[in-house]
Coordinates of C-alpha atoms in Angstrom, one line a residue:
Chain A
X1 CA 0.0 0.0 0.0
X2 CA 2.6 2.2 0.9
X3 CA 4.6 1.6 -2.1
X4 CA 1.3 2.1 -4.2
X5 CA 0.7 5.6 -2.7
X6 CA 4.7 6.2 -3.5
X7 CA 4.4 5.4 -6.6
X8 CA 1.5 7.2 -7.0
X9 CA 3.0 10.8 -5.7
X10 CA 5.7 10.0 -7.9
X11 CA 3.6 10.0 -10.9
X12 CA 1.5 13.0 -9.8
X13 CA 5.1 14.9 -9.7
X14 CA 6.0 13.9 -13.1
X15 CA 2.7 15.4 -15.0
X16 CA 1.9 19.0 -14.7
X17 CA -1.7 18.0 -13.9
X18 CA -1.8 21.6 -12.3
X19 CA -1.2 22.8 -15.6
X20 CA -3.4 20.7 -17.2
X21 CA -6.6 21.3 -15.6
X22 CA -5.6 25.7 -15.7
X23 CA -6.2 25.1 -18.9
X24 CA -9.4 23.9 -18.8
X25 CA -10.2 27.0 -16.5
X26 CA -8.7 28.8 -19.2
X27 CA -11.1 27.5 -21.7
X28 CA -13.9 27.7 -19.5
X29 CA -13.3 31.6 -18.5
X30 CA -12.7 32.5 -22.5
X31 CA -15.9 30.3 -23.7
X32 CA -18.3 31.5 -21.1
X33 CA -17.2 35.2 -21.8
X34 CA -17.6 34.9 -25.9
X35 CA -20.7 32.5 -24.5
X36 CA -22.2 35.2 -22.8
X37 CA -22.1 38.0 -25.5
X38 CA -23.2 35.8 -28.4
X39 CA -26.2 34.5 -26.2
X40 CA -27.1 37.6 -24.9
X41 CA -27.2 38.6 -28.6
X42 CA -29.4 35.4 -29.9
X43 CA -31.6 36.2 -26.5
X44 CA -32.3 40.0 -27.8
X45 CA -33.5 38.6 -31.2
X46 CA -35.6 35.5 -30.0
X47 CA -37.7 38.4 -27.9
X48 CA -37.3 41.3 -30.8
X49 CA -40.7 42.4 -32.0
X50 CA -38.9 41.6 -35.7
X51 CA -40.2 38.4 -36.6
X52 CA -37.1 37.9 -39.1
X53 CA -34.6 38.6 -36.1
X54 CA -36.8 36.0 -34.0
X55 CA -36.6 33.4 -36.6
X56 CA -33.4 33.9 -37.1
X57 CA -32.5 33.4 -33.7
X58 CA -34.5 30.2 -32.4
X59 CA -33.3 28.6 -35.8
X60 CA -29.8 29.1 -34.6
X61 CA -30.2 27.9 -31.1
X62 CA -33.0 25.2 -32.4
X63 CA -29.9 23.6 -34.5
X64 CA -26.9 24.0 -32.4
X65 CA -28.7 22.9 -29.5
X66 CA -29.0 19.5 -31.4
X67 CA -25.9 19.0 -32.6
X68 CA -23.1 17.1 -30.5
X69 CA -20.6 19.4 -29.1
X70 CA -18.1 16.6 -30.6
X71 CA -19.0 17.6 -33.8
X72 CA -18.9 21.2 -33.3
X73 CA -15.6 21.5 -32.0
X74 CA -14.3 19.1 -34.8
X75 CA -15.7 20.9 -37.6
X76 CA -13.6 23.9 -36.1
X77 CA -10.5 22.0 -36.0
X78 CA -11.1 19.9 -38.9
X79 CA -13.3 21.6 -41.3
X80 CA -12.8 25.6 -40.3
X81 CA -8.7 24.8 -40.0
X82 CA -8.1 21.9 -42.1
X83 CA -10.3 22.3 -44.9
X84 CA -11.1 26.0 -45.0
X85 CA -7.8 27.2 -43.5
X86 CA -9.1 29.4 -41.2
X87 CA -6.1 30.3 -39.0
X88 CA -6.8 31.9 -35.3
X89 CA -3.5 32.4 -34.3
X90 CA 0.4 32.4 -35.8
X91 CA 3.5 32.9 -34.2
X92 CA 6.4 35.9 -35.2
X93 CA 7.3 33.8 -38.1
X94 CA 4.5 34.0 -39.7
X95 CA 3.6 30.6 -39.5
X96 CA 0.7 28.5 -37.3
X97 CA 1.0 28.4 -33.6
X98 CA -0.9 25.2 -33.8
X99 CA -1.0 24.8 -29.7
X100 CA -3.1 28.6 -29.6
X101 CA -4.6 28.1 -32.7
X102 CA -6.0 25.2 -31.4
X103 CA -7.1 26.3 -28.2
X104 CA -9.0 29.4 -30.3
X105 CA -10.4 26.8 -32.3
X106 CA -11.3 24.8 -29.3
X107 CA -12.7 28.5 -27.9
X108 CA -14.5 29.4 -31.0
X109 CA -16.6 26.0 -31.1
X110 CA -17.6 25.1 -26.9
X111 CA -19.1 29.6 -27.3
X112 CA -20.6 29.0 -30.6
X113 CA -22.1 25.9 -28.7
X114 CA -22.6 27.2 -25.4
X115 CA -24.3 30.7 -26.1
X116 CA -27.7 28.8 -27.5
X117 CA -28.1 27.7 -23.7
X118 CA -27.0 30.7 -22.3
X119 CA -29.8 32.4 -25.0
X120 CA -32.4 30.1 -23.8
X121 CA -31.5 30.6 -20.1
X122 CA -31.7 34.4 -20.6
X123 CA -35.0 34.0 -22.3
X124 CA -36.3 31.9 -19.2
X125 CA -35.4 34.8 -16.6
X126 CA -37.6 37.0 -18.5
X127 CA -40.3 34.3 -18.8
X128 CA -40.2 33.9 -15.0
X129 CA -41.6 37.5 -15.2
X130 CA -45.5 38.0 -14.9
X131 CA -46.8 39.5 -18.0
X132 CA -49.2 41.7 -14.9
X133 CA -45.9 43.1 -13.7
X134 CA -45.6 45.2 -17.0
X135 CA -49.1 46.0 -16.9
X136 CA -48.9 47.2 -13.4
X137 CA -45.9 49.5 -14.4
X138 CA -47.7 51.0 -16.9
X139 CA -50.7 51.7 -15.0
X140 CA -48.5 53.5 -12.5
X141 CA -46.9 55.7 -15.5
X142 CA -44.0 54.1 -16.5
X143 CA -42.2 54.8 -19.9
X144 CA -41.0 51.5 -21.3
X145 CA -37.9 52.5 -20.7
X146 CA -38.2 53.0 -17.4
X147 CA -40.3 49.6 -16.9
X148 CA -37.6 48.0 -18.4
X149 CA -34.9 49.3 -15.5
X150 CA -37.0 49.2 -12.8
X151 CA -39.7 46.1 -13.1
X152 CA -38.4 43.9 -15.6
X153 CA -35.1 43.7 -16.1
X154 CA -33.7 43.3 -11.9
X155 CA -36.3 40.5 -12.2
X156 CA -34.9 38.8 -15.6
X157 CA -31.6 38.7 -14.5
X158 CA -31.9 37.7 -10.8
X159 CA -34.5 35.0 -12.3
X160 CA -31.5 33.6 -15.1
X161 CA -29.3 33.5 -12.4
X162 CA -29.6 29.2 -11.3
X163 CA -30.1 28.4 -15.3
X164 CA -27.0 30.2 -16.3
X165 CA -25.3 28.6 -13.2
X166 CA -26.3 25.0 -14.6
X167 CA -24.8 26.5 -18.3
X168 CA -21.6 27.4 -16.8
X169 CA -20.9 23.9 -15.1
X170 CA -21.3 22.4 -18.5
X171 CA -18.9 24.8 -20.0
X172 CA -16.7 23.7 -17.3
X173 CA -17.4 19.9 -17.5
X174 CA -17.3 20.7 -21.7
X175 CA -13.8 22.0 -22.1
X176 CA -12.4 18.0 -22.2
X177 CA -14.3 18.1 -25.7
X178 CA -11.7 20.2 -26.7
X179 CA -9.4 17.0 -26.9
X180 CA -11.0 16.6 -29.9
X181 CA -9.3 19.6 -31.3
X182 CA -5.8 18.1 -29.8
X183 CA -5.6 20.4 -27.1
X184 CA -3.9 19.0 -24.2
X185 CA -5.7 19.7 -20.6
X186 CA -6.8 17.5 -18.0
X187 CA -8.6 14.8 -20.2
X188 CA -5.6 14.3 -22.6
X189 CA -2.9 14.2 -19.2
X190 CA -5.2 11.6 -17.5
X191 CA -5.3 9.3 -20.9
X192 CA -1.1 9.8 -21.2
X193 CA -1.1 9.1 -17.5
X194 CA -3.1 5.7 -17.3
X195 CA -1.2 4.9 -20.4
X196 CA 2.3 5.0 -18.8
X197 CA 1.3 3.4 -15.3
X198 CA -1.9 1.6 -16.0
X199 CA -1.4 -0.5 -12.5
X200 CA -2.3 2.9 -10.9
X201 CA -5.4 3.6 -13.0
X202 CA -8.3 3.8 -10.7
X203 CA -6.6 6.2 -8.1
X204 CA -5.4 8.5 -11.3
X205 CA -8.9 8.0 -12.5
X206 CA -9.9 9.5 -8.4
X207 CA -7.3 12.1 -8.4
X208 CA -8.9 13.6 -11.7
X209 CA -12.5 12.8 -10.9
X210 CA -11.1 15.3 -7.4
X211 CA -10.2 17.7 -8.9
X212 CA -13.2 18.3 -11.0
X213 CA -15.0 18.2 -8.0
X214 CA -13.3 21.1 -6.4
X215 CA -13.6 22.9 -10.2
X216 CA -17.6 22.6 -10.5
X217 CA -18.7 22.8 -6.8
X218 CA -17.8 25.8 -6.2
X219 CA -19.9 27.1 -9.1
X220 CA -23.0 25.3 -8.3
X221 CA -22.6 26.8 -4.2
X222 CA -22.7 29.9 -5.3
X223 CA -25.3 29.8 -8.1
X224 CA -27.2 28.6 -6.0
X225 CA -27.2 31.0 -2.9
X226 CA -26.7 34.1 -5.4
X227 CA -30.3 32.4 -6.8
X228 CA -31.6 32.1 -3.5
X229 CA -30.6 35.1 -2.1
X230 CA -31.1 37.3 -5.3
X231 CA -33.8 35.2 -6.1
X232 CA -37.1 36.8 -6.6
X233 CA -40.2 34.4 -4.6
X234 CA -43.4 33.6 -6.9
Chain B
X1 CA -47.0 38.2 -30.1
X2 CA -47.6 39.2 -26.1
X3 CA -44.6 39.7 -24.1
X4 CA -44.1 41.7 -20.8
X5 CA -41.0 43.8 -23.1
X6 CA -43.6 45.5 -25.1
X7 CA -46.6 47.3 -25.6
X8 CA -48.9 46.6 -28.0
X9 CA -47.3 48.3 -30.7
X10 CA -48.9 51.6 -32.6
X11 CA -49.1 52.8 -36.1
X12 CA -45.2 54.3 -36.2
X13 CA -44.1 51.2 -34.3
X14 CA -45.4 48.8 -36.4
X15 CA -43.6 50.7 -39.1
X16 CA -40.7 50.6 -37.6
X17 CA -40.3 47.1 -36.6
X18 CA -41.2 46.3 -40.3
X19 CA -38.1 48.1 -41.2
X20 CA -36.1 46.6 -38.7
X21 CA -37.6 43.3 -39.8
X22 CA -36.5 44.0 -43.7
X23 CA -33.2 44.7 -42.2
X24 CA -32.7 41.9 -40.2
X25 CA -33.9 39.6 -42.9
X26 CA -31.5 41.0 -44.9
X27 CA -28.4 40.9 -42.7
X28 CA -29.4 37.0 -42.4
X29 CA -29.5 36.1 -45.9
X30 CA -25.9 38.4 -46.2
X31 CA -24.3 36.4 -43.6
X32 CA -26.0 32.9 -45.2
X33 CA -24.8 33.8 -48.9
X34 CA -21.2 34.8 -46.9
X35 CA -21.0 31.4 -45.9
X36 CA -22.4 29.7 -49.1
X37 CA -19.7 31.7 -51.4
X38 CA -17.0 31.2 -48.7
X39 CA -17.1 27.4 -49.3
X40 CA -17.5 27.9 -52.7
X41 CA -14.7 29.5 -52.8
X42 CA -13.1 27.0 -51.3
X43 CA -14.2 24.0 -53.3
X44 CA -16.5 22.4 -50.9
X45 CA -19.5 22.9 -53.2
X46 CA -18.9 21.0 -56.3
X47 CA -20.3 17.9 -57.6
X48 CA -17.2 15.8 -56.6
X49 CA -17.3 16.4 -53.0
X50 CA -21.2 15.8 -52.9
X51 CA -22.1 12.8 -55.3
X52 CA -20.2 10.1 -53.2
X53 CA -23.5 10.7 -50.4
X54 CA -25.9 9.7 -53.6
X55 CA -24.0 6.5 -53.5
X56 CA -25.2 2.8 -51.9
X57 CA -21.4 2.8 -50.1
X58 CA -21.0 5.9 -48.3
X59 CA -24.5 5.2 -46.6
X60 CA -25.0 1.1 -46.8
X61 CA -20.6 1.0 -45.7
X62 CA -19.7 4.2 -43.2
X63 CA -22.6 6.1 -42.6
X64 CA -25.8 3.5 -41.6
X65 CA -23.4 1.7 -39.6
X66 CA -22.2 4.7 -37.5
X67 CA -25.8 5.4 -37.1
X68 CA -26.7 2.1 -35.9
X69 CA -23.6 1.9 -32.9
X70 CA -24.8 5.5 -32.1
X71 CA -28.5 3.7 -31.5
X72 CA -27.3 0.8 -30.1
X73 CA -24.9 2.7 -27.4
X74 CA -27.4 5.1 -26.8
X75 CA -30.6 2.7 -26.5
X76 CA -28.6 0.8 -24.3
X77 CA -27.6 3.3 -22.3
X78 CA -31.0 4.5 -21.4
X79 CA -31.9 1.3 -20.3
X80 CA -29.3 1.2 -18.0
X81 CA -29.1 4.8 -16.7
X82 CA -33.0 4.8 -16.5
X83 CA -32.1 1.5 -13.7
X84 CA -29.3 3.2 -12.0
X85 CA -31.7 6.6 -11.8
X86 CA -34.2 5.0 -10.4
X87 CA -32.4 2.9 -7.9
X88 CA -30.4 5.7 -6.6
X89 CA -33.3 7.9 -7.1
X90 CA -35.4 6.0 -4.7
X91 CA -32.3 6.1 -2.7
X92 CA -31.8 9.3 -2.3
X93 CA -35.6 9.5 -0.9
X94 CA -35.0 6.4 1.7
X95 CA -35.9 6.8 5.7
X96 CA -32.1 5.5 6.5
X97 CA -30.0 8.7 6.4
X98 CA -26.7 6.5 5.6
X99 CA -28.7 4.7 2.0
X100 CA -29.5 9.0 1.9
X101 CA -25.9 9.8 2.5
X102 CA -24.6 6.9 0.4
X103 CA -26.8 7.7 -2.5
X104 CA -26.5 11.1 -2.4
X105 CA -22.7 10.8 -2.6
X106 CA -22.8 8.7 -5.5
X107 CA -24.9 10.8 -7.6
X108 CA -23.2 14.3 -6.8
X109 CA -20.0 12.6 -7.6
X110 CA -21.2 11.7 -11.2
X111 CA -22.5 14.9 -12.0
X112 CA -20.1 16.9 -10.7
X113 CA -17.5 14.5 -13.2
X114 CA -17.1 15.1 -17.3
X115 CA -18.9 12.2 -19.1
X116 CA -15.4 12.4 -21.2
X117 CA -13.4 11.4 -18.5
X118 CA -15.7 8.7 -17.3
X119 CA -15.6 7.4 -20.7
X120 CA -11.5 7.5 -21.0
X121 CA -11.3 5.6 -17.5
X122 CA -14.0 2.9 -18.5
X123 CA -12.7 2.5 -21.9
X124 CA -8.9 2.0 -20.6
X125 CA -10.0 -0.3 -17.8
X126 CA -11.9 -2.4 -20.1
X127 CA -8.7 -3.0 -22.1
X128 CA -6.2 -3.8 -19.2
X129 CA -9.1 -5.8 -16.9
X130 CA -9.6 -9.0 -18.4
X131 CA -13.0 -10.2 -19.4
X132 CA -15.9 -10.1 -22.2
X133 CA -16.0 -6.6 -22.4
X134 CA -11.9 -6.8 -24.1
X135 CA -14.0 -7.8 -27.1
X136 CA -15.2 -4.2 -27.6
X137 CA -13.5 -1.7 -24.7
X138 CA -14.5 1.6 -26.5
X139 CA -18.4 0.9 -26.7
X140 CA -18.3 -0.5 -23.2
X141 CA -16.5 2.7 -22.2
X142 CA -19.0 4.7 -23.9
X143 CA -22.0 2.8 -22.1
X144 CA -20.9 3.2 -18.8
X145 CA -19.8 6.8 -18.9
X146 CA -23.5 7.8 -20.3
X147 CA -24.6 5.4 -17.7
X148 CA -23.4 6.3 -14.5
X149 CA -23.7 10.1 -16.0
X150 CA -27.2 10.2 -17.0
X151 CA -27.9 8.0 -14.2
X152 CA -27.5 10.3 -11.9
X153 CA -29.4 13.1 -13.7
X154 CA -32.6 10.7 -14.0
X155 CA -32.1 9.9 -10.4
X156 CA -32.3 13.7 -9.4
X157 CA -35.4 13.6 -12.2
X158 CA -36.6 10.8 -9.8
X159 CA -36.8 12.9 -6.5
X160 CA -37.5 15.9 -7.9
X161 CA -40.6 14.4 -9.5
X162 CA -41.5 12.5 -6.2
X163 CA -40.7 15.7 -4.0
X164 CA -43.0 18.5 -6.2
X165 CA -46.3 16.2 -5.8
X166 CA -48.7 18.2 -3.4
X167 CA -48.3 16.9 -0.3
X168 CA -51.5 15.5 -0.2
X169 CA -50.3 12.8 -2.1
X170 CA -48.7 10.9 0.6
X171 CA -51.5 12.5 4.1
X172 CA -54.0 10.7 2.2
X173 CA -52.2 7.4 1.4
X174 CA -50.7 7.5 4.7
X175 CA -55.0 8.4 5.9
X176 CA -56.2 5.3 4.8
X177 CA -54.0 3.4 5.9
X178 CA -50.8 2.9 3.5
X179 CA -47.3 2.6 5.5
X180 CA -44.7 5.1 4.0
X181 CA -42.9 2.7 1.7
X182 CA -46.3 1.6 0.6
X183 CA -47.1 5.3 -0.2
X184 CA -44.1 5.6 -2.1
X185 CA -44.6 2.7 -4.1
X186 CA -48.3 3.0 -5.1
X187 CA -49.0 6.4 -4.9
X188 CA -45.9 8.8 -5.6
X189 CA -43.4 6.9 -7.7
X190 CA -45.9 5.9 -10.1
X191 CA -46.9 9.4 -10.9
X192 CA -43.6 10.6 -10.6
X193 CA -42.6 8.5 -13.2
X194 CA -45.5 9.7 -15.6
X195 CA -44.4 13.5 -14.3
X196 CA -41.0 12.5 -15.3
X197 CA -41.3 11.1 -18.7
X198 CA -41.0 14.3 -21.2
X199 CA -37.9 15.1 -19.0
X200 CA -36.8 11.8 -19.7
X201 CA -37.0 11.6 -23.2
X202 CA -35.5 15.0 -23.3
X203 CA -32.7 13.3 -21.4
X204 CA -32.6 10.8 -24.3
X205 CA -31.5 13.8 -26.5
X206 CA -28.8 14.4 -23.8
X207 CA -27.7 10.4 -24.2
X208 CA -27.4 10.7 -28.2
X209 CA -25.4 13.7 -28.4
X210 CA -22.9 12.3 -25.7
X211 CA -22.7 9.0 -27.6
X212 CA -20.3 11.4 -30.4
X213 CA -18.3 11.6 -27.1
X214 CA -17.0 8.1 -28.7
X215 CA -15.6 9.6 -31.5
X216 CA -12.8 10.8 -29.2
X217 CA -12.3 7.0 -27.6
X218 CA -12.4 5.5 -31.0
X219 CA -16.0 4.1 -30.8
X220 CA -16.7 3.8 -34.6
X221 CA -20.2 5.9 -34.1
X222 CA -21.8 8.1 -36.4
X223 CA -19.3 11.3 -35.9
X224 CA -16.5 9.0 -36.6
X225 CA -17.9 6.8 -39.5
X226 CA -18.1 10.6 -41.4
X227 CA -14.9 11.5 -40.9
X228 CA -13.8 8.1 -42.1
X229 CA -16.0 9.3 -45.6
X230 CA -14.6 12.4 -45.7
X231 CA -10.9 10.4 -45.6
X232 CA -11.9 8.1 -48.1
X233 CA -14.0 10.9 -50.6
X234 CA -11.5 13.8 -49.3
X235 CA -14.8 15.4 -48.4
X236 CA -14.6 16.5 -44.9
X237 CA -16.8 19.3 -44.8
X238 CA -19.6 18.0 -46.7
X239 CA -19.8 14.8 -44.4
X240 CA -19.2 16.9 -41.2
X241 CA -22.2 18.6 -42.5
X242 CA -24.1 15.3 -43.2
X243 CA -23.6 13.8 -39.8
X244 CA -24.7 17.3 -38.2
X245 CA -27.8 16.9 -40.3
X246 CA -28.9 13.6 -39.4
X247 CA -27.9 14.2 -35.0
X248 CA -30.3 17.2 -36.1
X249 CA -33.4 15.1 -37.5
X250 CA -33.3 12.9 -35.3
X251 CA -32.9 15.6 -31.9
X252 CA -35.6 17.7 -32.9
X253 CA -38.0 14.4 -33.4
X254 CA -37.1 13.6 -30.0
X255 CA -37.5 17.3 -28.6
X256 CA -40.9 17.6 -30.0
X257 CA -42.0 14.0 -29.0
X258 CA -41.3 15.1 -25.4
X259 CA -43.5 18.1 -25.9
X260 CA -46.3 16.0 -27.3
X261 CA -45.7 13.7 -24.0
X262 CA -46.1 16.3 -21.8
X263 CA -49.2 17.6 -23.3
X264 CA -50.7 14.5 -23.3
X265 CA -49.5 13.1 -19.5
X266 CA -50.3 16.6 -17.8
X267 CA -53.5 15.0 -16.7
X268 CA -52.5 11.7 -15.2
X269 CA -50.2 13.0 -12.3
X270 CA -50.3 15.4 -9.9
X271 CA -46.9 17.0 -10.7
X272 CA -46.0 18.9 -13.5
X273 CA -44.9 17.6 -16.8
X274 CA -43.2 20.1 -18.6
X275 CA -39.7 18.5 -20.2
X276 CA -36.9 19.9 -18.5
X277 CA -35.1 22.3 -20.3
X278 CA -31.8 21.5 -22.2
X279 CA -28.6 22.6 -20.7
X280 CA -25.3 21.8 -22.4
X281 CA -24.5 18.7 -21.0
X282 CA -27.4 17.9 -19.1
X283 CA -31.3 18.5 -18.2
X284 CA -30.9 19.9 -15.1
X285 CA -34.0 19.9 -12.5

């Protein structure tokens, strides 16, 4: 037992598991930013009074929603780089940095992908508004500007608040997809790792598993007492 | 359309949204045309790239069989997740606080860990640990990570569905007479399960997207059987765009099934059954 735990620590010391999962933070902090702005884009249009700018927006979220992220993030790599030659990143020489282009990549597909949820979530904090509370601020003499600032919008937001939690733990959890674009994080190091010392698979497997843990809990706490505590009660 | 964002919209309004509308249609069909005559450009349009998918191979050799291990993973897979749900489910809902504690545990633990790395550890342990499963250690890798992930979603679907009945549910069964397990059995599970089952076959949605998961373990499913056409045709795009299209159809027949569930079920339980909307990797409560 000992010597498995030695062996073990010995392993730990020789991957930069450290590295490997700030990474995936990386990829989560990028993709939830670009996330955020696209979605809060697609949400504007889905509620527009335009119906060409609604269309247009549930028929983008309608098919991304449906496709595997998989796909999505190899069509970036494969299709948008390979094929189409789309280039995100090069180095001074000119030439492609192929580890940032394909962590853009990577970037580029888990926000195209992740912004139809964050749109839908958006869209469900201003369902969870009463159609009467608009009414009522009208009746008082609100402008629609001001009913906006003062009724609906503190309510939309504090009411998107637990959906976009759930959104961002699946960005989190998401980011291994990016192994299918080649970039190396804390799925990759754990496939390298059982590889090399496969007699120590189930406590790498533990060690990993850990340290997701600690990544995503700490997201869902505080999602959830922001919701609760920001949270408006119907 | 009614919306608490607007009033009902007057004679310059209406005028100007139609501009706006014109506008936006326009943008759309600037950015579609964009895209069209950007892979035109590129060569991804012409007949050589496209006529191999008019072909019995491409569909009878790579394609049909991709589909069908993305079917069989995932139909098995429900089965399986839909018994661990349920079990831990139930679980979670048990009068001993350690089965509570246990359960609970378990669950959180699965959720909380990518289906991706579930699926590299199950698929590498299934090589090295011998057995039937060496036969095959990628699909069995891909089982039991959507397993023991979606598992554990259902069995959070389970106790939510049990725990938002009215509460008169179980003062009556326990009035005339049922014990609490027999409440649980014959009166709340049963139409938990009905409250459930749009959430559920939303969750299948969940289960089919993940199976492309095995595309990255080397599970020869759909995602991977296209990219094998688009090595053999040199037509990656084109079969990238294929596979997207067919996950698509068959999605979006799922999504609206559970809609037409849970219009037809709302009546037969005394929970609600509206499908639980889709978050990225799972349907969350």
């Amino acid at each position: 037992m000992g010597g498995y735990l030695a062996d073990m620590a010995e392993l730990l010391g020789s991957y930069n598991l450290i590295g490997a999962f700030w990474v995936n933070i990386q990829l989560t902090f990028w993709s939830a930013l670009f996330a955020f702005i696209i979605g809060t884009v697609l949400a504007v249009m889905r509620v527009s009074p335009a119906p060409s700018l609604r269309w247009a927006g549930a028929t983008y979220v309608n098919l991304v929603r449906n496709t595997p992220l998989t796909l999505i993030i190899l069509a970036c790599s494969l299709g948008l780089w390979g094929q189409l030659g789309v280039i995100l990143a090069t180095n001074e020489a000119g030439r492609v940095d192929i580890t940032s282009n394909s962590f853009r990549l990577a970037v580029l597909g888990l926000s195209a992908y992740t912004a139809a949820f964050v749109c839908e979530s958006l869209r469900s904090g201003v369902n969870t508004v009463p159609a009467g509370q608009a009414e009522a601020a009208r009746a008082i003499g609100l402008g629609f500007g001001q009913s906006m600032r003062m009724i609906i919008l503190p309510q939309a937001i504090r009411g998107a608040i637990a959906p976009l939690g759930n959104t961002l733990i699946a960005l989190a959890k998401n980011t291994t997809v990016a192994q299918a674009a080649g970039v190396v994080q804390a799925a990759s190091v754990m496939a390298t790792m059982i590889e090399f010392r496969p007699d120590l698979m189930v406590a790498i497997f533990l060690v990993i598993a850990l340290g997701w843990v600690i990544i995503v809990l700490p997201i869902g706490l505080v999602s959830t007492y922001l919701s609760r505590r920001l949270g408006v009660a119907r | 359309m009614s919306s608490v964002l607007f009033d009902a919209p007057g004679p310059r309004t209406r005028r100007r949204i139609a501009v706006v509308n014109v506008v936006g249609a326009l943008v759309v069909l600037g950015v579609l045309a964009w895209v069209i005559w950007g892979l035109a450009q590129k060569g991804q349009l012409t007949a050589a790239k496209w006529n191999p998918f008019l072909t019995e191979t491409v569909w009878a050799d790579y394609l049909l069989v991709g589909l069908w291990n993305t079917l069989r993973a995932a139909l098995i897979a429900i089965v399986t997740a839909n018994a661990f749900g349920l079990l831990f489910g139930l679980g979670r809902l048990s009068q001993s606080r350690l089965v509570r504690g246990v359960c609970g545990t378990v669950v959180e633990f699965f959720r909380a860990v990518p289906v991706l790395i579930m699926m590299i550890f199950f698929w590498q342990l299934f090589s090295y640990v011998p057995g039937p499963w060496m036969a095959a250690p990628p699909f069995y890798g891909v089982v039991f990570g959507l397993t023991l992930y979606n598992g554990s979603v259902i069995a959070e679907l389970v106790r939510s569905g049990v725990q938002n009945l009215p509460r008169g549910q179980r003062e009556a069964a326990l009035a005339i007479g049922l014990t609490r397990s027999k409440s649980l059995r014959l009166v709340e599970v049963p139409q938990a399960l009905i409250a459930m089952m749009p959430s559920m076959v939303s969750q299948l949605v969940v289960i089919l997207k993940d199976t492309a998961l095995g595309y990255i373990i080397t599970y020869s499913e759909l995602l991977r059987s296209a990219r094998l056409v688009g090595s053999t045709f040199a037509n990656y795009v084109p079969a990238l765009i294929v596979a997207a299209v067919i996950f698509i159809v068959i999605n979006y027949t799922l999504t609206w099934l559970a809609e037409l569930l849970a219009r037809r079920l709302s009546k037969r339980t005394a929970g609600g059954t509206r499908p639980a909307e889709l978050t990225p990797a799972d349907a969350g409560e």
